[in-house]
Amino acid sequence: MNNIAAIFKKEFRSYFNSPIAYIFITFFLVLSAWFFFRGFFIINQANMRGFFTVMPWLYLFFVPAVTMKLWAEERKLGTVEILMTLPIKDYEVVLGKYLASFALLGVTILLSLSLPIAVAALGDPDGGPIICGYIGLLLMGAAYLSIGLFASTLTENQIISFIVGIGLCFVLLIIGEDIVLFNIGSAWLASVFSYLGLGTHFSSLLRGVLDSRDLIYYFSLIGFFLYLSTLRVQMQKVG
């Protein structure tokens, strides 16, 4: 745990020692607020559905930008070799870096709480869907981060890492959408694709109910990509 905490502190501090964290937080909050208020006064309803609906697509571009440097930069600068010679297990490095990126995302989501506060001041929203929506934001964000972290282990080029992260997240997001499911001839295959879709489980949470199937899905997906990241780190060490 001490090793994970040390890596976490180093990576989390590095975000704020550079413009990355400030740019990410500012642009994310400005864009999410703009998309939210753009439709809020048109529908004239005190709810957060417009905000939550656009989040998977904002995540698609913002989250890989957070993770693209985690391993790619280490490899480019040659510091990964130094890191791997330290008495630290591979999974501890992966978890430390992952938790640092998740903490940055958590800070950003926390700052966005001004939106539901504003909605509550303007009307009487249903708190259940809002609470579950924010839980969904954390879970989906955590899944995106694990995918982006894995993409960062594949290359030393941050731009390539960014593009690969977007691509992987997009596939898992779109695979459960109606535009894909309607073009699948097999009902069994459609149900499998629907379950694998990131957006499917996020939409389920927006109904205001915490379903164990959604929680199992997100935690399994996060664990799977963290495991792949650890394997990649081990392969690079051997290589």
mmCIF file of N, CA, C and O in Angstrom, residues 46-48 116 119-130:
data_model
loop_
_atom_site.group_PDB
_atom_site.id
_atom_site.type_symbol
_atom_site.label_atom_id
_atom_site.label_comp_id
_atom_site.label_asym_id
_atom_site.label_seq_id
_atom_site.Cartn_x
_atom_site.Cartn_y
_atom_site.Cartn_z
ATOM 1 N N ALA A 46 -36.876 20.827 -14.307
ATOM 2 C CA ALA A 46 -35.804 20.805 -13.313
ATOM 3 C C ALA A 46 -35.255 19.382 -13.188
ATOM 4 O O ALA A 46 -35.612 18.635 -12.270
ATOM 5 N N ASN A 47 -34.409 18.995 -14.142
ATOM 6 C CA ASN A 47 -33.743 17.699 -14.058
ATOM 7 C C ASN A 47 -32.362 17.813 -14.705
ATOM 8 O O ASN A 47 -32.037 18.806 -15.359
ATOM 9 N N MET A 48 -31.563 16.769 -14.517
ATOM 10 C CA MET A 48 -30.176 16.764 -14.994
ATOM 11 C C MET A 48 -29.976 15.835 -16.188
ATOM 12 O O MET A 48 -28.842 15.537 -16.553
ATOM 13 N N PRO A 116 -26.295 20.551 -10.155
ATOM 14 C CA PRO A 116 -27.505 20.094 -9.455
ATOM 15 C C PRO A 116 -27.953 21.056 -8.354
ATOM 16 O O PRO A 116 -29.141 21.140 -8.054
ATOM 17 N N VAL A 119 -29.966 23.536 -10.181
ATOM 18 C CA VAL A 119 -31.249 22.936 -10.560
ATOM 19 C C VAL A 119 -32.189 22.886 -9.364
ATOM 20 O O VAL A 119 -33.380 23.188 -9.467
ATOM 21 N N ALA A 120 -31.651 22.506 -8.198
ATOM 22 C CA ALA A 120 -32.464 22.434 -6.982
ATOM 23 C C ALA A 120 -32.976 23.818 -6.584
ATOM 24 O O ALA A 120 -34.087 23.950 -6.044
ATOM 25 N N ALA A 121 -32.186 24.850 -6.854
ATOM 26 C CA ALA A 121 -32.600 26.214 -6.516
ATOM 27 C C ALA A 121 -33.697 26.704 -7.451
ATOM 28 O O ALA A 121 -34.532 27.543 -7.057
ATOM 29 N N LEU A 122 -33.714 26.187 -8.683
ATOM 30 C CA LEU A 122 -34.691 26.636 -9.677
ATOM 31 C C LEU A 122 -35.961 25.793 -9.701
ATOM 32 O O LEU A 122 -36.960 26.189 -10.301
ATOM 33 N N GLY A 123 -35.910 24.626 -9.076
ATOM 34 C CA GLY A 123 -37.076 23.752 -9.113
ATOM 35 C C GLY A 123 -37.012 22.700 -8.026
ATOM 36 O O GLY A 123 -36.318 22.861 -7.023
ATOM 37 N N ASP A 124 -37.747 21.611 -8.241
ATOM 38 C CA ASP A 124 -37.806 20.526 -7.257
ATOM 39 C C ASP A 124 -37.481 19.204 -7.952
ATOM 40 O O ASP A 124 -38.367 18.384 -8.217
ATOM 41 N N PRO A 125 -36.197 18.968 -8.261
ATOM 42 C CA PRO A 125 -35.831 17.767 -9.011
ATOM 43 C C PRO A 125 -35.915 16.506 -8.165
ATOM 44 O O PRO A 125 -35.840 16.556 -6.934
ATOM 45 N N ASP A 126 -36.020 15.378 -8.843
ATOM 46 C CA ASP A 126 -35.999 14.073 -8.187
ATOM 47 C C ASP A 126 -34.547 13.736 -7.870
ATOM 48 O O ASP A 126 -33.711 13.628 -8.771
ATOM 49 N N GLY A 127 -34.253 13.569 -6.588
ATOM 50 C CA GLY A 127 -32.861 13.349 -6.183
ATOM 51 C C GLY A 127 -32.312 11.996 -6.566
ATOM 52 O O GLY A 127 -31.104 11.855 -6.788
ATOM 53 N N GLY A 128 -33.168 10.972 -6.685
ATOM 54 C CA GLY A 128 -32.707 9.612 -6.992
ATOM 55 C C GLY A 128 -31.927 9.522 -8.292
ATOM 56 O O GLY A 128 -30.784 9.033 -8.305
ATOM 57 N N PRO A 129 -32.512 9.957 -9.417
ATOM 58 C CA PRO A 129 -31.774 9.888 -10.688
ATOM 59 C C PRO A 129 -30.502 10.725 -10.689
ATOM 60 O O PRO A 129 -29.523 10.354 -11.347
ATOM 61 N N ILE A 130 -30.492 11.835 -9.956
ATOM 62 C CA ILE A 130 -29.294 12.677 -9.916
ATOM 63 C C ILE A 130 -28.169 11.966 -9.163
ATOM 64 O O ILE A 130 -27.013 11.929 -9.610
#
